[in-house]
């Protein structure tokens, strides 16, 4: 016993320092660890999955079908006009914000209320309020309830980034769903037209009132202009146009008079200059008059005759004298006419000067009258501008009134229905596939969540390294998972997978070697094998270790000390005899040799109870059991005690003093770390020499599977 206590201290030190035979393995959580947790809780996950499918199936079977009808509108951006005039309500300038506003308009209780009234939905059972005992609903309350219900079952959305709007409506009646969807689309289109028509009528009425008022203002302004113009003409003498025309005529006359005077003065100056230089004879060829025009030919004729006669007649000839006298008379007449003509030119210049002066005076008077008219016409201009502006406004309003009057009955719709809601043939809800898929996904998620929560709260042992750190003792062997019916005899059943059989056998050999072939310490005579909880494989390990020791020619006795829940007798197919451990411990009268039975497969000696008892702790603490262990220790090389679980019962604690060494079997991914710690502490407090542990039922993909199944490569 002292050797094993020293060994315990050495191995505990090695485990704490990370040396020695303990499996120093990293316990960090990875994908493989998560998979192990999921695999370990597969039954919980499967149960949650099936339960969720059951609930989903019940919902699908019991829920009333809901049908969805869809109508589609598109906002029409094309402008329709009969004339070039603008509409009172312009067409929509479509944008994302405008489409969103129209979507809300379709959802509004105003439009929905019109559909409720149009289709009489208050009489439909689906949209009628519940009739409770003593509850009376007014017509307004029924209508409001129907509107709320329709809004809840109504869906309106924009189609992508287009200008199209989808109207979805759900109802238990497929025909009613299609009717409501189409009615909403039609009512929305009609509402837009009615709103524009009403706005046009209101604008027409306002224009009529304004036109009547402007007509009175135009008449008053025109009358004011006429009256003021009459008074102005009466005071000034003429209007602006007459004065202007007079001034134009006077200016023209003045220009003409000035020009005539200048011409006359120029001619007179020329004549006077010639007269001063050569007398009247010098101006005969310059001046002209009717008389001069008659006298000039006569003189020329007379002078010609004198010249002709002078050839034959002398100057004193009477004929020549007569001709000379006639010529002198003609010259005197011509000179007199020239003198008169010069005076006439001088008189003409004086008359033209007087005419020019008179014209200038008249122009001055006209200008004064014009200035007075202009001064007085400022007010007239103001009145005329007022009248013109009023008339312009009147004409604009009158033109707009005529345009709008023609638009009342023609109001283009801003939207058109591009898809009519058809009566749905299949219900939209509940969608069986989706409901079942969601139920299954929820069940899987819930099951996985429960498994992970349980794993987080229970902290199961997942690896040999974790087990070594928790117990502070070495892990003596790692054993694979075996089917429940084959755990006790894995090496003799051909149905076991070869790699599992090899790994299990190799694990048992490793356990045998480390316990019984270690020359550095004495081998235990009595070995107790226990676990924290039932079902961790301690009985399987006990049977397998006993068979392995027998294979190396050691005599082994297996004592089934689990008097409360013994299974070795039934599992090893032991015959029911009088060799009962419970009977022996109760009275002690049977010989110890007659208690031993030999199992058929594997062939090992075993002492087992033939019946169960609730007084197990007292019986195991009795002197009879101590005597039995002492006696059998003399006959067998090794005694293996299959002890009950440590937690919750004290049977194993009672057996601890009888064993030279105690080994704890821990089920991988099942046993809580806190229970393993508690079991180790309880055994130590009871005086047990815990030499190590065995990690059993390790599945593939566990943290230690590379160490476990790697042995199969050699077999």
Tab-separated table of C-alpha atoms in Angstrom, residues 368-688:
chain	number	residue	atom	x	y	z
A	368	UNK	CA	-46.084	125.627	-75.846
A	369	UNK	CA	-49.426	123.894	-76.357
A	370	UNK	CA	-47.613	120.553	-76.771
A	371	UNK	CA	-45.638	121.115	-73.597
A	372	UNK	CA	-48.808	121.905	-71.734
A	373	UNK	CA	-50.447	118.788	-73.171
A	374	UNK	CA	-47.467	116.645	-72.219
A	375	UNK	CA	-47.485	118.045	-68.739
A	376	UNK	CA	-51.152	117.352	-68.388
A	377	UNK	CA	-50.896	113.924	-70.129
A	378	UNK	CA	-48.860	112.275	-67.326
A	379	UNK	CA	-52.043	111.542	-65.512
A	380	UNK	CA	-53.590	110.336	-68.775
A	381	UNK	CA	-50.661	107.950	-69.303
A	382	UNK	CA	-51.088	106.607	-65.812
A	383	UNK	CA	-54.761	105.999	-66.439
A	384	UNK	CA	-54.012	104.376	-69.796
A	385	UNK	CA	-51.352	102.073	-68.283
A	386	UNK	CA	-53.725	101.092	-65.518
A	387	UNK	CA	-56.387	100.333	-68.067
A	388	UNK	CA	-53.958	98.372	-70.270
A	389	UNK	CA	-52.618	96.332	-67.334
A	390	UNK	CA	-56.104	95.572	-66.099
A	391	UNK	CA	-57.161	94.579	-69.619
A	392	UNK	CA	-54.071	92.336	-69.983
A	393	UNK	CA	-54.835	90.554	-66.735
A	394	UNK	CA	-58.456	90.248	-67.752
A	395	UNK	CA	-57.567	88.781	-71.131
A	396	UNK	CA	-55.091	86.326	-69.530
A	397	UNK	CA	-57.672	85.149	-67.018
A	398	UNK	CA	-60.305	84.902	-69.718
A	399	UNK	CA	-57.993	82.838	-71.925
A	400	UNK	CA	-57.056	80.579	-69.008
A	401	UNK	CA	-60.723	80.195	-68.117
A	402	UNK	CA	-61.549	79.010	-71.622
A	403	UNK	CA	-58.643	76.531	-71.527
A	404	UNK	CA	-59.572	75.126	-68.115
A	405	UNK	CA	-63.254	74.874	-68.992
A	406	UNK	CA	-62.309	72.457	-71.724
A	407	UNK	CA	-60.198	70.353	-69.330
A	408	UNK	CA	-62.907	69.537	-66.791
A	409	UNK	CA	-64.100	66.424	-68.551
A	410	UNK	CA	-60.668	65.424	-69.865
A	411	UNK	CA	-58.387	64.477	-66.991
A	412	UNK	CA	-55.698	61.926	-67.908
A	413	UNK	CA	-54.918	59.307	-65.259
A	414	UNK	CA	-51.503	59.461	-63.668
A	415	UNK	CA	-51.408	55.670	-63.325
A	416	UNK	CA	-52.691	52.711	-65.227
A	417	UNK	CA	-53.262	49.117	-64.213
A	418	UNK	CA	-50.840	46.804	-65.986
A	419	UNK	CA	-51.782	43.585	-64.191
A	420	UNK	CA	-55.244	42.547	-63.033
A	421	UNK	CA	-55.384	40.458	-59.881
A	422	UNK	CA	-56.496	36.954	-60.796
A	423	UNK	CA	-58.280	34.631	-58.381
A	424	UNK	CA	-55.446	32.682	-56.690
A	425	UNK	CA	-55.636	28.933	-57.025
A	426	UNK	CA	-53.092	28.024	-54.358
A	427	UNK	CA	-52.979	29.440	-50.826
A	428	UNK	CA	-50.148	31.820	-50.028
A	429	UNK	CA	-50.129	30.823	-46.381
A	430	UNK	CA	-49.375	28.644	-44.687
A	431	UNK	CA	-46.693	27.630	-47.166
A	432	UNK	CA	-46.170	24.039	-46.278
A	433	UNK	CA	-42.632	23.688	-47.568
A	434	UNK	CA	-41.468	26.945	-46.002
A	435	UNK	CA	-43.241	26.282	-42.704
A	436	UNK	CA	-41.824	22.802	-42.453
A	437	UNK	CA	-38.369	24.007	-43.473
A	438	UNK	CA	-38.506	26.798	-40.901
A	439	UNK	CA	-39.820	24.418	-38.280
A	440	UNK	CA	-37.054	21.950	-39.059
A	441	UNK	CA	-34.431	24.711	-39.006
A	442	UNK	CA	-35.820	26.019	-35.726
A	443	UNK	CA	-35.845	22.534	-34.259
A	444	UNK	CA	-32.265	21.904	-35.336
A	445	UNK	CA	-31.188	25.295	-34.020
A	446	UNK	CA	-32.996	24.785	-30.733
A	447	UNK	CA	-31.584	21.275	-30.356
A	448	UNK	CA	-28.051	22.432	-31.126
A	449	UNK	CA	-28.481	25.370	-28.748
A	450	UNK	CA	-29.660	23.047	-25.981
A	451	UNK	CA	-26.737	20.722	-26.646
A	452	UNK	CA	-24.203	23.525	-26.549
A	453	UNK	CA	-25.791	25.092	-23.476
A	454	UNK	CA	-25.732	21.727	-21.769
A	455	UNK	CA	-22.117	21.241	-22.824
A	456	UNK	CA	-21.227	24.686	-21.518
A	457	UNK	CA	-22.940	24.137	-18.187
A	458	UNK	CA	-21.955	20.483	-17.672
A	459	UNK	CA	-18.353	20.727	-18.953
A	460	UNK	CA	-18.020	17.094	-20.101
A	461	UNK	CA	-14.591	15.489	-20.342
A	462	UNK	CA	-13.615	15.680	-24.011
A	463	UNK	CA	-9.974	14.593	-24.067
A	464	UNK	CA	-7.356	12.648	-22.199
A	465	UNK	CA	-5.436	15.824	-21.461
A	466	UNK	CA	-8.489	17.383	-19.820
A	467	UNK	CA	-9.045	14.251	-17.749
A	468	UNK	CA	-5.413	14.217	-16.588
A	469	UNK	CA	-5.575	17.852	-15.538
A	470	UNK	CA	-8.842	17.415	-13.654
A	471	UNK	CA	-7.812	14.304	-11.733
A	472	UNK	CA	-4.121	15.320	-11.509
A	473	UNK	CA	-3.345	11.694	-12.297
A	474	UNK	CA	-2.274	9.932	-15.463
A	475	UNK	CA	-4.706	8.602	-18.027
A	476	UNK	CA	-3.739	4.943	-18.130
A	477	UNK	CA	-5.645	4.048	-21.316
A	478	UNK	CA	-7.991	5.423	-23.946
A	479	UNK	CA	-10.654	2.974	-25.138
A	480	UNK	CA	-12.924	3.249	-28.215
A	481	UNK	CA	-16.682	3.335	-28.314
A	482	UNK	CA	-18.330	-0.096	-28.680
A	483	UNK	CA	-21.922	-1.065	-29.212
A	484	UNK	CA	-23.707	-1.564	-25.937
A	485	UNK	CA	-24.232	-5.292	-26.429
A	486	UNK	CA	-20.564	-5.956	-27.280
A	487	UNK	CA	-18.729	-3.905	-24.686
A	488	UNK	CA	-17.965	-6.782	-22.323
A	489	UNK	CA	-16.464	-9.179	-24.913
A	490	UNK	CA	-15.116	-6.997	-27.762
A	491	UNK	CA	-12.216	-9.293	-28.593
A	492	UNK	CA	-14.484	-12.365	-29.123
A	493	UNK	CA	-17.212	-10.839	-31.297
A	494	UNK	CA	-16.467	-10.845	-35.035
A	495	UNK	CA	-19.064	-8.127	-35.686
A	496	UNK	CA	-16.868	-5.463	-34.153
A	497	UNK	CA	-15.007	-3.355	-36.659
A	498	UNK	CA	-11.424	-4.469	-36.974
A	499	UNK	CA	-10.007	-1.060	-36.159
A	500	UNK	CA	-12.239	-0.716	-33.077
A	501	UNK	CA	-11.338	-4.234	-31.883
A	502	UNK	CA	-7.629	-3.581	-32.339
A	503	UNK	CA	-7.797	-0.217	-30.597
A	504	UNK	CA	-9.784	-1.616	-27.684
A	505	UNK	CA	-7.534	-4.637	-27.247
A	506	UNK	CA	-4.453	-2.454	-27.467
A	507	UNK	CA	-5.909	-0.075	-24.907
A	508	UNK	CA	-6.545	-2.957	-22.486
A	509	UNK	CA	-3.007	-4.272	-23.040
A	510	UNK	CA	-1.643	-0.777	-22.361
A	511	UNK	CA	-3.712	-0.626	-19.182
A	512	UNK	CA	-2.490	-4.089	-18.102
A	513	UNK	CA	1.112	-3.182	-18.804
A	514	UNK	CA	1.038	0.090	-16.911
A	515	UNK	CA	-0.655	-1.465	-13.901
A	516	UNK	CA	0.913	-4.921	-13.677
A	517	UNK	CA	4.167	-4.895	-15.664
A	518	UNK	CA	5.746	-1.787	-14.240
A	519	UNK	CA	8.965	-2.889	-12.571
A	520	UNK	CA	9.454	0.448	-10.845
A	521	UNK	CA	6.686	-0.386	-8.403
A	522	UNK	CA	4.877	-3.356	-6.935
A	523	UNK	CA	1.846	-4.706	-8.748
A	524	UNK	CA	-1.522	-4.275	-7.047
A	525	UNK	CA	-3.111	-7.347	-5.577
A	526	UNK	CA	-6.588	-5.902	-5.291
A	527	UNK	CA	-7.684	-3.374	-7.954
A	528	UNK	CA	-10.962	-1.517	-7.612
A	529	UNK	CA	-12.510	-0.100	-10.784
A	530	UNK	CA	-15.215	2.524	-10.394
A	531	UNK	CA	-16.732	5.517	-12.136
A	532	UNK	CA	-18.494	8.745	-11.230
A	533	UNK	CA	-21.799	7.755	-12.862
A	534	UNK	CA	-23.421	4.574	-14.159
A	535	UNK	CA	-22.966	3.622	-17.797
A	536	UNK	CA	-19.359	4.800	-18.172
A	537	UNK	CA	-17.961	1.366	-19.093
A	538	UNK	CA	-16.321	0.298	-15.810
A	539	UNK	CA	-17.760	-3.229	-15.999
A	540	UNK	CA	-16.543	-3.593	-19.589
A	541	UNK	CA	-13.050	-2.464	-18.556
A	542	UNK	CA	-13.085	-4.824	-15.553
A	543	UNK	CA	-14.058	-7.883	-17.663
A	544	UNK	CA	-11.637	-7.006	-20.456
A	545	UNK	CA	-8.747	-6.381	-18.055
A	546	UNK	CA	-9.441	-9.693	-16.267
A	547	UNK	CA	-9.451	-11.559	-19.593
A	548	UNK	CA	-6.224	-9.813	-20.618
A	549	UNK	CA	-4.495	-10.802	-17.355
A	550	UNK	CA	-5.672	-14.372	-17.884
A	551	UNK	CA	-4.079	-14.322	-21.346
A	552	UNK	CA	-0.683	-13.674	-19.706
A	553	UNK	CA	-1.160	-16.669	-17.391
A	554	UNK	CA	-2.216	-14.833	-14.287
A	555	UNK	CA	-5.015	-16.070	-12.123
A	556	UNK	CA	-7.677	-13.409	-11.843
A	557	UNK	CA	-10.894	-13.131	-9.851
A	558	UNK	CA	-13.544	-10.588	-10.774
A	559	UNK	CA	-15.854	-9.583	-7.929
A	560	UNK	CA	-19.058	-7.822	-8.992
A	561	UNK	CA	-19.548	-5.561	-5.972
A	562	UNK	CA	-22.376	-3.542	-7.527
A	563	UNK	CA	-25.060	-5.068	-5.337
A	564	UNK	CA	-27.650	-2.474	-6.264
A	565	UNK	CA	-27.394	-2.746	-10.077
A	566	UNK	CA	-25.453	-5.812	-11.046
A	567	UNK	CA	-25.353	-6.646	-14.755
A	568	UNK	CA	-22.371	-8.921	-15.128
A	569	UNK	CA	-24.378	-12.027	-14.358
A	570	UNK	CA	-26.883	-11.354	-17.133
A	571	UNK	CA	-24.306	-9.997	-19.611
A	572	UNK	CA	-21.892	-12.927	-19.146
A	573	UNK	CA	-24.797	-15.392	-19.166
A	574	UNK	CA	-23.962	-16.838	-15.763
A	575	UNK	CA	-26.160	-19.651	-14.610
A	576	UNK	CA	-28.415	-18.899	-11.685
A	577	UNK	CA	-27.073	-20.945	-8.768
A	578	UNK	CA	-26.947	-20.730	-5.041
A	579	UNK	CA	-23.541	-19.001	-5.307
A	580	UNK	CA	-24.825	-15.537	-4.422
A	581	UNK	CA	-22.551	-12.852	-3.033
A	582	UNK	CA	-25.428	-11.124	-1.264
A	583	UNK	CA	-26.420	-14.312	0.539
A	584	UNK	CA	-22.833	-14.890	1.586
A	585	UNK	CA	-22.417	-11.393	2.962
A	586	UNK	CA	-25.710	-11.597	4.833
A	587	UNK	CA	-25.043	-14.889	6.698
A	588	UNK	CA	-21.512	-16.019	5.833
A	589	UNK	CA	-22.404	-19.700	6.075
A	590	UNK	CA	-21.492	-20.663	2.471
A	591	UNK	CA	-17.938	-21.717	1.705
A	592	UNK	CA	-15.989	-19.106	-0.197
A	593	UNK	CA	-14.903	-21.613	-2.808
A	594	UNK	CA	-18.493	-22.309	-3.815
A	595	UNK	CA	-19.044	-18.599	-4.593
A	596	UNK	CA	-16.775	-18.605	-7.649
A	597	UNK	CA	-18.313	-19.166	-11.087
A	598	UNK	CA	-16.518	-19.338	-14.422
A	599	UNK	CA	-18.058	-17.563	-17.357
A	600	UNK	CA	-18.159	-19.198	-20.770
A	601	UNK	CA	-16.996	-16.257	-22.823
A	602	UNK	CA	-14.559	-14.962	-21.769
A	603	UNK	CA	-13.478	-17.733	-19.419
A	604	UNK	CA	-12.838	-15.830	-16.181
A	605	UNK	CA	-13.629	-16.533	-12.544
A	606	UNK	CA	-16.282	-14.282	-11.118
A	607	UNK	CA	-18.181	-13.768	-7.908
A	608	UNK	CA	-21.498	-12.042	-8.554
A	609	UNK	CA	-24.769	-11.438	-6.725
A	610	UNK	CA	-27.722	-13.508	-7.853
A	611	UNK	CA	-30.091	-10.910	-6.445
A	612	UNK	CA	-29.987	-7.188	-5.660
A	613	UNK	CA	-30.237	-5.467	-2.297
A	614	UNK	CA	-30.699	-2.016	-0.835
A	615	UNK	CA	-28.300	-2.777	2.050
A	616	UNK	CA	-25.251	-2.823	-0.199
A	617	UNK	CA	-23.160	-0.346	1.804
A	618	UNK	CA	-23.650	-2.255	5.044
A	619	UNK	CA	-22.896	-5.602	3.435
A	620	UNK	CA	-19.706	-4.336	1.740
A	621	UNK	CA	-18.527	-2.886	5.045
A	622	UNK	CA	-19.046	-6.165	6.841
A	623	UNK	CA	-16.368	-8.489	8.140
A	624	UNK	CA	-17.589	-11.160	5.740
A	625	UNK	CA	-16.548	-9.080	2.715
A	626	UNK	CA	-13.148	-8.280	4.247
A	627	UNK	CA	-12.602	-11.992	4.953
A	628	UNK	CA	-13.677	-12.853	1.405
A	629	UNK	CA	-11.152	-10.443	-0.132
A	630	UNK	CA	-8.399	-11.668	2.179
A	631	UNK	CA	-9.065	-15.324	1.427
A	632	UNK	CA	-9.293	-14.819	-2.320
A	633	UNK	CA	-6.069	-12.785	-2.340
A	634	UNK	CA	-4.266	-15.921	-1.249
A	635	UNK	CA	-5.702	-18.013	-4.091
A	636	UNK	CA	-5.501	-15.495	-7.019
A	637	UNK	CA	-2.741	-13.311	-8.374
A	638	UNK	CA	-5.077	-10.372	-8.959
A	639	UNK	CA	-8.509	-9.521	-7.649
A	640	UNK	CA	-10.515	-6.963	-9.618
A	641	UNK	CA	-13.478	-5.383	-7.851
A	642	UNK	CA	-16.180	-3.922	-10.127
A	643	UNK	CA	-17.361	-1.235	-7.726
A	644	UNK	CA	-20.567	0.844	-7.940
A	645	UNK	CA	-20.409	4.511	-9.105
A	646	UNK	CA	-18.911	6.941	-6.622
A	647	UNK	CA	-21.351	9.839	-6.867
A	648	UNK	CA	-24.579	9.772	-4.817
A	649	UNK	CA	-23.915	6.398	-3.104
A	650	UNK	CA	-21.286	5.346	-0.587
A	651	UNK	CA	-20.691	1.730	-1.729
A	652	UNK	CA	-17.430	2.497	-3.542
A	653	UNK	CA	-16.194	4.517	-0.564
A	654	UNK	CA	-16.821	1.496	1.626
A	655	UNK	CA	-14.814	-0.711	-0.743
A	656	UNK	CA	-11.860	1.711	-0.985
A	657	UNK	CA	-9.945	0.424	2.063
A	658	UNK	CA	-10.030	-3.140	0.697
A	659	UNK	CA	-8.228	-2.197	-2.568
A	660	UNK	CA	-4.532	-1.700	-3.099
A	661	UNK	CA	-5.266	0.602	-6.026
A	662	UNK	CA	-8.316	2.333	-7.435
A	663	UNK	CA	-8.897	3.243	-11.059
A	664	UNK	CA	-11.590	5.646	-12.289
A	665	UNK	CA	-13.338	5.033	-15.635
A	666	UNK	CA	-14.651	8.205	-17.304
A	667	UNK	CA	-16.889	8.264	-20.366
A	668	UNK	CA	-15.691	10.685	-23.022
A	669	UNK	CA	-17.987	13.616	-23.913
A	670	UNK	CA	-20.479	12.545	-21.278
A	671	UNK	CA	-19.294	12.868	-17.719
A	672	UNK	CA	-19.203	16.320	-16.195
A	673	UNK	CA	-15.783	17.506	-15.117
A	674	UNK	CA	-17.157	18.629	-11.763
A	675	UNK	CA	-18.464	15.093	-11.125
A	676	UNK	CA	-15.063	13.623	-11.949
A	677	UNK	CA	-13.420	16.032	-9.532
A	678	UNK	CA	-15.992	15.196	-6.871
A	679	UNK	CA	-15.575	11.445	-7.402
A	680	UNK	CA	-11.760	11.700	-7.147
A	681	UNK	CA	-12.017	13.781	-3.989
A	682	UNK	CA	-14.489	11.378	-2.372
A	683	UNK	CA	-12.277	8.400	-3.114
A	684	UNK	CA	-9.227	10.136	-1.664
A	685	UNK	CA	-11.162	11.137	1.425
A	686	UNK	CA	-12.195	7.493	1.833
A	687	UNK	CA	-8.542	6.427	1.746
A	688	UNK	CA	-8.481	5.072	-1.781
